[in-house]
Amino acid sequence: MIDDDIGNRREVDGNRREVDGNRRAVDGNRREVDGNRRAVDGNRYAIDGKSTSAAVRDATPSDDRGGASDAPSAAGDRTRFFFSLTPEQILDAVESAGEQTTGVCYALNSLENRVYEVELEGGGRVVGKFYRPGRWSDETIRDEHRLLAALAEHEIPVCAPLRFGDPRDTLHHTREGIRFALFPRMGGRSPDELFADDYHQLGRLLAQIHNVSASLELQHRPALTPQTYGRDRLDDILAFGDMPAALEQRYAATVERLIELGEQRYARALEGTRLFVAHADCHRANLLRRDGFYFLDFDDAAVAPAAQDLWLLLPARPTDCPKELEELLEGYEQFRSFDQRQLGLIEVLRGLRYVRYVGWVARRYEDPAFSRAFPHFGSETYWQQQLIDVAEQVELLERAEQPYSWG
């Protein structure tokens, strides 16, 4: 995901690594593959005031079947290439855009996709994003790109993909059929914390993003619902088949209760509401602070309630950060009306995010990067904690019909 990737070069173990230990000569150029420097989960997240491991869970889920169109055999072949992308393939893809590289590339922080920063002759840099096969179709990715282009045209601070090739386009394919796009490299840093003025500014920007998105016809993005984030992901978790039987029964029943409550809340809060494609993964690590804020990583963009893009920015549950919520909503309402009924969806959305994250890891666990990043995934202790987290959300939803208010 260009997401947690652009402009950040993070190290897994603090060392710069040579991909194959050799400086390579590709197409007559000496290419120095100077160090896959990865950070699997090296961003500091504070989504809901929990520990780092829980907050990473809140911040990074990414898996949907919607929009995928690869045939299983084709997707499988491409996935094998995807797992073993070489520096030569990365550099060749960038050079197919008409750019000459120095041969230096760095792996950036991304699990769902493969993302590299590539150095160009003359001193510039671009970021190449290689999409995981079998997840999105061309049309789904193009909707993401159309949204980014429209936001950039309205001078909203995002990182839009570059157009190149003949005909000029934002989406291309490697010789192995892996989809990729190029983005400008943007300097800046992820904010360690947000202040009152920041929340006000972010609210204003999110409202403008929503206004532009609501004006577009983006028909190929998935929907964020209790079905897609809850029941579909529960199926993935149960298919993984690594949960103790006693825990599995309790976990499945608890998730089903969360889904039931979520469907009830959705029906009440969204009655008469026209939804649009939201960012849907708008947490602090997907912000870049330079001259103001830039929004990164629209890879998970989905048809969703507006509240989805607000609650992820809060440092805790709304009752524990009323000032931040007030600033966020006051800024938002300067450009777009916010339906307060959606405040009742925040804990539903939080619970669904928990489930979706686990389903994402379960579906991706065959990827060696995932098994390295989540060594404790599937342990009994892990499943017990997941049950506790979802049960806490169910208890909160059963206790309060509308736990939050504003104004």
Short mmCIF file of C-alpha atoms in Angstrom, two decimals:
data_model
loop_
_atom_site.label_atom_id
_atom_site.label_comp_id
_atom_site.label_asym_id
_atom_site.label_seq_id
_atom_site.Cartn_x
_atom_site.Cartn_y
_atom_site.Cartn_z
CA MET A 1 0.00 0.00 0.00
CA ILE A 2 1.50 3.28 -1.01
CA ASP A 3 0.00 3.87 2.15
CA ASP A 4 2.42 3.22 4.84
CA ASP A 5 5.08 3.37 2.17
CA ILE A 6 5.66 6.69 0.36
CA GLY A 7 8.57 8.73 1.54
CA ASN A 8 9.45 6.37 4.40
CA ARG A 9 12.36 3.92 4.25
CA ARG A 10 12.25 1.69 7.27
CA GLU A 11 14.67 -1.01 8.41
CA VAL A 12 13.57 -4.40 9.76
CA ASP A 13 16.71 -5.06 11.77
CA GLY A 14 18.48 -1.73 11.57
CA ASN A 15 20.88 -2.89 8.90
CA ARG A 16 21.08 -2.02 5.26
CA ARG A 17 20.88 -5.24 3.29
CA GLU A 18 22.17 -6.02 -0.16
CA VAL A 19 19.51 -7.98 -2.01
CA ASP A 20 21.97 -10.40 -3.54
CA GLY A 21 25.28 -9.14 -2.23
CA ASN A 22 26.45 -8.09 -5.65
CA ARG A 23 26.33 -4.97 -7.71
CA ARG A 24 24.51 -5.97 -10.86
CA ALA A 25 24.85 -4.93 -14.45
CA VAL A 26 21.45 -4.81 -16.12
CA ASP A 27 21.10 -3.44 -19.68
CA GLY A 28 24.64 -2.15 -19.52
CA ASN A 29 24.13 -0.25 -16.29
CA ARG A 30 25.65 -1.19 -12.96
CA ARG A 31 22.68 -1.61 -10.69
CA GLU A 32 23.26 -1.51 -7.03
CA VAL A 33 20.39 -3.10 -5.22
CA ASP A 34 21.31 -1.26 -2.14
CA GLY A 35 19.25 -2.68 0.55
CA ASN A 36 15.83 -4.09 1.11
CA ARG A 37 15.07 -1.97 4.12
CA ARG A 38 11.72 -3.05 5.40
CA ALA A 39 9.62 -2.23 8.38
CA VAL A 40 6.95 -4.84 8.82
CA ASP A 41 5.15 -2.97 11.52
CA GLY A 42 7.62 -0.27 12.45
CA ASN A 43 5.18 2.64 12.53
CA ARG A 44 3.97 3.84 15.89
CA TYR A 45 0.22 3.53 15.86
CA ALA A 46 -2.18 4.75 18.52
CA ILE A 47 -5.59 4.08 17.11
CA ASP A 48 -7.58 3.41 20.22
CA GLY A 49 -5.17 3.81 23.09
CA LYS A 50 -4.13 0.16 23.09
CA SER A 51 -0.71 -1.45 23.07
CA THR A 52 1.44 -1.30 19.94
CA SER A 53 0.50 -4.80 18.78
CA ALA A 54 -3.21 -4.11 19.15
CA ALA A 55 -2.87 -0.72 17.51
CA VAL A 56 -1.06 -2.21 14.52
CA ARG A 57 -4.00 -4.56 14.20
CA ASP A 58 -6.32 -1.56 14.14
CA ALA A 59 -4.21 0.33 11.66
CA THR A 60 -3.39 -2.05 8.86
CA PRO A 61 -6.06 -4.50 7.74
CA SER A 62 -6.25 -4.97 4.00
CA ASP A 63 -8.11 -7.74 2.24
CA ASP A 64 -11.18 -7.82 0.06
CA ARG A 65 -12.36 -10.09 -2.67
CA GLY A 66 -14.46 -7.40 -4.33
CA GLY A 67 -13.28 -6.46 -7.81
CA ALA A 68 -10.83 -9.33 -8.26
CA SER A 69 -11.10 -10.84 -11.71
CA ASP A 70 -8.04 -13.04 -12.22
CA ALA A 71 -8.77 -16.67 -13.00
CA PRO A 72 -7.47 -18.87 -10.15
CA SER A 73 -4.67 -20.45 -12.21
CA ALA A 74 -3.53 -17.11 -13.62
CA ALA A 75 -3.65 -15.48 -10.21
CA GLY A 76 -1.66 -18.37 -8.74
CA ASP A 77 1.07 -18.04 -11.35
CA ARG A 78 1.26 -14.30 -10.84
CA THR A 79 1.33 -14.71 -7.08
CA ARG A 80 4.44 -16.88 -7.37
CA PHE A 81 6.11 -14.16 -9.43
CA PHE A 82 4.88 -11.57 -6.91
CA PHE A 83 6.46 -13.41 -3.97
CA SER A 84 9.79 -13.52 -5.80
CA LEU A 85 9.92 -10.12 -7.51
CA THR A 86 13.56 -9.36 -8.28
CA PRO A 87 15.32 -6.01 -8.37
CA GLU A 88 15.76 -6.43 -12.12
CA GLN A 89 12.01 -6.77 -12.59
CA ILE A 90 11.38 -3.70 -10.44
CA LEU A 91 13.91 -1.62 -12.33
CA ASP A 92 12.77 -2.89 -15.74
CA ALA A 93 9.20 -1.89 -14.90
CA VAL A 94 10.29 1.63 -13.97
CA GLU A 95 12.39 1.91 -17.12
CA SER A 96 9.39 0.85 -19.19
CA ALA A 97 7.99 4.23 -18.15
CA GLY A 98 10.81 5.87 -20.08
CA GLU A 99 12.85 6.64 -16.98
CA GLN A 100 16.52 5.76 -16.66
CA THR A 101 17.44 4.37 -13.26
CA THR A 102 20.74 4.32 -11.43
CA GLY A 103 20.05 0.75 -10.35
CA VAL A 104 19.39 1.66 -6.71
CA CYS A 105 16.07 0.61 -5.21
CA TYR A 106 14.76 0.23 -1.69
CA ALA A 107 11.90 -1.90 -0.45
CA LEU A 108 9.40 0.22 1.48
CA ASN A 109 7.09 -0.69 4.31
CA SER A 110 4.22 -2.69 2.81
CA LEU A 111 2.84 -6.17 3.33
CA GLU A 112 -0.21 -6.22 1.08
CA ASN A 113 1.60 -4.96 -2.01
CA ARG A 114 5.27 -4.70 -2.94
CA VAL A 115 6.49 -1.12 -2.94
CA TYR A 116 9.92 0.16 -3.93
CA GLU A 117 11.59 3.52 -4.06
CA VAL A 118 13.76 3.75 -7.17
CA GLU A 119 16.53 6.25 -7.84
CA LEU A 120 16.56 7.87 -11.27
CA GLU A 121 19.42 9.23 -13.33
CA GLY A 122 19.63 12.93 -12.64
CA GLY A 123 18.78 12.56 -8.96
CA GLY A 124 15.01 12.13 -8.93
CA ARG A 125 13.13 9.25 -7.31
CA VAL A 126 9.83 7.49 -7.93
CA VAL A 127 7.88 4.92 -5.96
CA GLY A 128 6.74 1.78 -7.75
CA LYS A 129 3.69 0.01 -6.33
CA PHE A 130 3.22 -3.61 -7.46
CA TYR A 131 -0.28 -4.84 -6.71
CA ARG A 132 -0.87 -8.25 -5.16
CA PRO A 133 -2.36 -10.56 -7.82
CA GLY A 134 -5.90 -11.83 -7.36
CA ARG A 135 -7.12 -9.01 -5.16
CA TRP A 136 -8.21 -6.14 -7.41
CA SER A 137 -9.24 -6.01 -11.05
CA ASP A 138 -7.93 -3.37 -13.45
CA GLU A 139 -11.25 -1.54 -13.09
CA THR A 140 -11.06 -1.50 -9.30
CA ILE A 141 -7.54 -0.06 -9.35
CA ARG A 142 -8.51 2.48 -12.00
CA ASP A 143 -11.29 3.71 -9.70
CA GLU A 144 -8.66 4.34 -7.02
CA HIS A 145 -6.54 6.22 -9.55
CA ARG A 146 -9.52 8.22 -10.82
CA LEU A 147 -10.33 9.31 -7.29
CA LEU A 148 -6.73 10.36 -6.64
CA ALA A 149 -6.57 12.28 -9.92
CA ALA A 150 -9.82 14.11 -9.12
CA LEU A 151 -8.60 15.00 -5.63
CA ALA A 152 -5.32 16.32 -7.03
CA GLU A 153 -7.22 18.40 -9.59
CA HIS A 154 -9.13 19.99 -6.71
CA GLU A 155 -5.79 20.74 -5.00
CA ILE A 156 -6.49 18.34 -2.16
CA PRO A 157 -3.16 17.02 -0.82
CA VAL A 158 -2.83 13.43 -2.03
CA CYS A 159 -0.20 11.50 -3.96
CA ALA A 160 -1.67 10.73 -7.39
CA PRO A 161 -0.15 8.10 -9.72
CA LEU A 162 1.95 9.19 -12.69
CA ARG A 163 0.82 8.75 -16.28
CA PHE A 164 3.31 7.18 -18.67
CA GLY A 165 3.59 4.85 -21.66
CA ASP A 166 1.77 4.82 -24.98
CA PRO A 167 -1.10 5.34 -24.55
CA ARG A 168 -0.39 7.30 -21.41
CA ASP A 169 -1.95 5.59 -18.42
CA THR A 170 -1.53 5.14 -14.67
CA LEU A 171 -1.88 1.34 -14.56
CA HIS A 172 0.52 -1.04 -16.28
CA HIS A 173 1.65 -4.68 -16.16
CA THR A 174 5.04 -6.33 -15.92
CA ARG A 175 5.97 -9.04 -18.41
CA GLU A 176 4.77 -11.54 -15.80
CA GLY A 177 1.35 -9.86 -15.66
CA ILE A 178 1.74 -8.13 -12.28
CA ARG A 179 -0.09 -4.81 -12.12
CA PHE A 180 1.94 -1.77 -11.13
CA ALA A 181 1.79 2.00 -10.93
CA LEU A 182 4.37 4.71 -10.35
CA PHE A 183 3.98 7.54 -7.87
CA PRO A 184 6.11 10.60 -7.16
CA ARG A 185 8.32 10.22 -4.14
CA MET A 186 7.16 12.60 -1.44
CA GLY A 187 9.32 13.70 1.44
CA GLY A 188 7.85 14.21 4.87
CA ARG A 189 7.13 12.20 7.99
CA SER A 190 4.24 10.46 9.67
CA PRO A 191 3.06 12.54 12.64
CA ASP A 192 3.96 11.07 16.02
CA GLU A 193 0.93 12.76 17.55
CA LEU A 194 -1.87 15.10 16.56
CA PHE A 195 -2.95 18.32 18.26
CA ALA A 196 -6.21 20.26 18.37
CA ASP A 197 -5.36 22.39 15.33
CA ASP A 198 -4.36 19.24 13.44
CA TYR A 199 -7.74 17.63 14.05
CA HIS A 200 -9.52 20.74 12.83
CA GLN A 201 -7.42 20.81 9.66
CA LEU A 202 -7.89 17.08 9.06
CA GLY A 203 -11.64 17.42 9.46
CA ARG A 204 -11.69 20.16 6.81
CA LEU A 205 -9.61 18.06 4.41
CA LEU A 206 -11.65 14.90 4.91
CA ALA A 207 -14.86 16.78 4.16
CA GLN A 208 -13.33 18.02 0.91
CA ILE A 209 -12.20 14.49 0.02
CA HIS A 210 -15.72 13.24 0.65
CA ASN A 211 -17.25 16.04 -1.42
CA VAL A 212 -15.09 15.16 -4.43
CA SER A 213 -15.66 11.42 -4.04
CA ALA A 214 -19.42 11.88 -3.73
CA SER A 215 -19.40 13.68 -7.09
CA LEU A 216 -17.78 10.74 -8.90
CA GLU A 217 -19.17 7.49 -10.29
CA LEU A 218 -16.78 4.90 -8.87
CA GLN A 219 -18.60 1.64 -9.47
CA HIS A 220 -15.87 -0.94 -8.91
CA ARG A 221 -14.75 -0.38 -5.32
CA PRO A 222 -15.96 -2.79 -2.60
CA ALA A 223 -18.39 -1.86 0.17
CA LEU A 224 -17.55 -1.77 3.87
CA THR A 225 -20.44 -3.61 5.54
CA PRO A 226 -20.97 -6.12 8.35
CA GLN A 227 -21.09 -8.76 5.60
CA THR A 228 -17.83 -7.88 3.85
CA TYR A 229 -15.79 -6.93 6.92
CA GLY A 230 -17.47 -9.39 9.27
CA ARG A 231 -19.07 -12.53 7.89
CA ASP A 232 -16.80 -12.88 4.84
CA ARG A 233 -13.72 -12.45 6.99
CA LEU A 234 -15.06 -14.89 9.59
CA ASP A 235 -15.27 -17.46 6.80
CA ASP A 236 -11.59 -16.83 6.04
CA ILE A 237 -10.66 -17.23 9.70
CA LEU A 238 -12.55 -20.50 10.10
CA ALA A 239 -11.11 -21.81 6.82
CA PHE A 240 -7.62 -21.17 8.20
CA GLY A 241 -8.42 -24.04 10.56
CA ASP A 242 -5.94 -23.33 13.31
CA MET A 243 -8.22 -22.32 16.19
CA PRO A 244 -8.86 -24.70 19.12
CA ALA A 245 -12.38 -26.11 18.77
CA ALA A 246 -13.70 -24.68 22.03
CA LEU A 247 -12.41 -21.21 21.20
CA GLU A 248 -13.61 -21.44 17.61
CA GLN A 249 -17.20 -21.98 18.68
CA ARG A 250 -17.15 -19.04 21.07
CA TYR A 251 -15.30 -16.77 18.67
CA ALA A 252 -17.66 -17.51 15.77
CA ALA A 253 -20.73 -16.93 17.95
CA THR A 254 -19.32 -13.64 19.24
CA VAL A 255 -18.48 -12.39 15.74
CA GLU A 256 -21.96 -13.37 14.54
CA ARG A 257 -23.44 -11.31 17.38
CA LEU A 258 -21.23 -8.37 16.38
CA ILE A 259 -22.48 -8.73 12.80
CA GLU A 260 -26.11 -8.84 13.97
CA LEU A 261 -25.67 -5.68 16.03
CA GLY A 262 -23.76 -4.07 13.19
CA GLU A 263 -26.52 -4.73 10.69
CA GLN A 264 -29.06 -3.20 13.07
CA ARG A 265 -26.93 -0.09 13.61
CA TYR A 266 -26.20 0.25 9.90
CA ALA A 267 -29.92 0.15 9.08
CA ARG A 268 -30.75 2.89 11.57
CA ALA A 269 -27.74 5.16 11.07
CA LEU A 270 -27.67 5.04 7.27
CA GLU A 271 -31.36 5.19 6.44
CA GLY A 272 -31.78 7.66 3.58
CA THR A 273 -28.01 8.16 3.28
CA ARG A 274 -26.23 8.12 -0.08
CA LEU A 275 -22.85 6.53 0.51
CA PHE A 276 -19.67 7.24 -1.45
CA VAL A 277 -16.13 5.87 -1.70
CA ALA A 278 -14.24 6.79 1.47
CA HIS A 279 -10.52 6.43 2.16
CA ALA A 280 -11.48 3.65 4.63
CA ASP A 281 -7.97 3.27 6.11
CA CYS A 282 -7.44 6.81 7.35
CA HIS A 283 -5.17 6.41 10.36
CA ARG A 284 -2.17 8.43 11.45
CA ALA A 285 0.43 6.32 9.62
CA ASN A 286 -1.34 7.12 6.35
CA LEU A 287 -0.76 10.83 6.86
CA LEU A 288 2.36 12.65 5.72
CA ARG A 289 3.26 15.91 7.39
CA ARG A 290 5.02 18.40 5.13
CA ASP A 291 3.43 21.79 4.41
CA GLY A 292 0.24 20.65 6.08
CA PHE A 293 -1.01 17.08 5.77
CA TYR A 294 -1.04 14.74 2.79
CA PHE A 295 -3.30 11.68 2.66
CA LEU A 296 -1.62 8.46 1.52
CA ASP A 297 -2.69 4.92 0.67
CA PHE A 298 -6.11 4.79 -0.92
CA ASP A 299 -5.60 1.08 -1.66
CA ASP A 300 -8.45 0.12 0.70
CA ALA A 301 -10.86 2.80 -0.57
CA ALA A 302 -14.40 1.49 -0.17
CA VAL A 303 -18.02 2.57 -0.18
CA ALA A 304 -18.42 3.31 3.51
CA PRO A 305 -19.99 5.60 6.11
CA ALA A 306 -18.22 8.94 6.52
CA ALA A 307 -17.54 7.98 10.14
CA GLN A 308 -15.04 5.35 8.96
CA ASP A 309 -12.61 8.10 7.94
CA LEU A 310 -13.02 9.97 11.22
CA TRP A 311 -12.80 7.46 14.05
CA LEU A 312 -9.47 5.99 12.92
CA LEU A 313 -7.79 9.36 13.52
CA LEU A 314 -8.92 9.60 17.14
CA PRO A 315 -6.37 8.63 19.83
CA ALA A 316 -8.94 6.71 21.91
CA ARG A 317 -12.65 5.99 22.15
CA PRO A 318 -14.64 9.22 21.65
CA THR A 319 -15.68 9.37 25.33
CA ASP A 320 -11.97 9.54 26.21
CA CYS A 321 -11.06 12.23 23.65
CA PRO A 322 -14.07 14.58 23.35
CA LYS A 323 -11.93 17.60 22.44
CA GLU A 324 -10.32 15.81 19.51
CA LEU A 325 -13.71 14.62 18.25
CA GLU A 326 -15.11 18.14 18.57
CA GLU A 327 -12.25 19.67 16.57
CA LEU A 328 -12.48 16.98 13.90
CA LEU A 329 -16.23 17.43 13.42
CA GLU A 330 -16.14 21.22 13.58
CA GLY A 331 -13.54 21.24 10.83
CA TYR A 332 -15.51 18.69 8.82
CA GLU A 333 -18.74 20.66 9.00
CA GLN A 334 -17.12 23.74 7.53
CA PHE A 335 -17.26 21.93 4.18
CA ARG A 336 -19.76 19.09 4.55
CA SER A 337 -22.62 18.18 6.88
CA PHE A 338 -22.02 15.23 9.19
CA ASP A 339 -24.93 12.99 10.15
CA GLN A 340 -24.64 12.46 13.91
CA ARG A 341 -26.41 9.12 13.65
CA GLN A 342 -23.12 7.78 12.30
CA LEU A 343 -21.44 8.31 15.67
CA GLY A 344 -23.36 5.19 16.69
CA LEU A 345 -21.40 3.22 14.07
CA ILE A 346 -17.94 3.89 15.48
CA GLU A 347 -17.78 0.87 17.79
CA VAL A 348 -19.37 -1.33 15.11
CA LEU A 349 -16.67 -0.23 12.68
CA ARG A 350 -13.96 -0.81 15.27
CA GLY A 351 -15.18 -4.34 15.94
CA LEU A 352 -15.46 -5.15 12.24
CA ARG A 353 -11.92 -3.89 11.75
CA TYR A 354 -10.67 -6.34 14.37
CA VAL A 355 -12.31 -9.23 12.53
CA ARG A 356 -11.17 -8.06 9.13
CA TYR A 357 -7.57 -7.78 10.25
CA VAL A 358 -7.47 -11.38 11.45
CA GLY A 359 -9.14 -12.58 8.26
CA TRP A 360 -6.59 -10.64 6.22
CA VAL A 361 -3.64 -12.31 7.94
CA ALA A 362 -5.29 -15.75 7.63
CA ARG A 363 -5.78 -15.32 3.88
CA ARG A 364 -2.22 -14.06 3.36
CA TYR A 365 -0.35 -16.43 5.65
CA GLU A 366 1.11 -18.42 2.75
CA ASP A 367 3.06 -15.29 1.82
CA PRO A 368 6.47 -15.68 3.53
CA ALA A 369 6.41 -11.99 4.47
CA PHE A 370 3.30 -12.61 6.59
CA SER A 371 4.59 -15.67 8.42
CA ARG A 372 7.70 -13.66 9.31
CA ALA A 373 5.70 -10.60 10.37
CA PHE A 374 3.17 -12.52 12.49
CA PRO A 375 5.05 -15.40 14.14
CA HIS A 376 2.47 -15.72 16.94
CA PHE A 377 -0.53 -15.76 14.63
CA GLY A 378 -2.67 -18.83 15.29
CA SER A 379 -1.44 -19.55 18.82
CA GLU A 380 -4.03 -20.21 21.51
CA THR A 381 -3.04 -17.00 23.28
CA TYR A 382 -3.55 -15.09 20.05
CA TRP A 383 -7.07 -16.47 19.54
CA GLN A 384 -7.98 -15.81 23.16
CA GLN A 385 -7.04 -12.15 22.74
CA GLN A 386 -9.10 -11.88 19.55
CA LEU A 387 -12.11 -13.30 21.37
CA ILE A 388 -11.65 -10.81 24.22
CA ASP A 389 -11.43 -7.88 21.82
CA VAL A 390 -14.56 -8.76 19.85
CA ALA A 391 -16.50 -9.62 23.02
CA GLU A 392 -15.61 -6.20 24.43
CA GLN A 393 -17.11 -4.54 21.37
CA VAL A 394 -20.27 -6.62 21.60
CA GLU A 395 -20.68 -5.75 25.27
CA LEU A 396 -20.27 -2.05 24.57
CA LEU A 397 -22.81 -2.13 21.73
CA GLU A 398 -25.35 -4.04 23.80
CA ARG A 399 -24.96 -1.60 26.68
CA ALA A 400 -25.47 1.66 24.76
CA GLU A 401 -27.71 2.35 21.79
CA GLN A 402 -25.98 5.65 20.94
CA PRO A 403 -22.81 5.86 23.05
CA TYR A 404 -21.50 9.11 21.56
CA SER A 405 -22.91 12.54 20.78
CA TRP A 406 -21.59 15.88 19.65
CA GLY A 407 -22.80 19.46 19.59
#
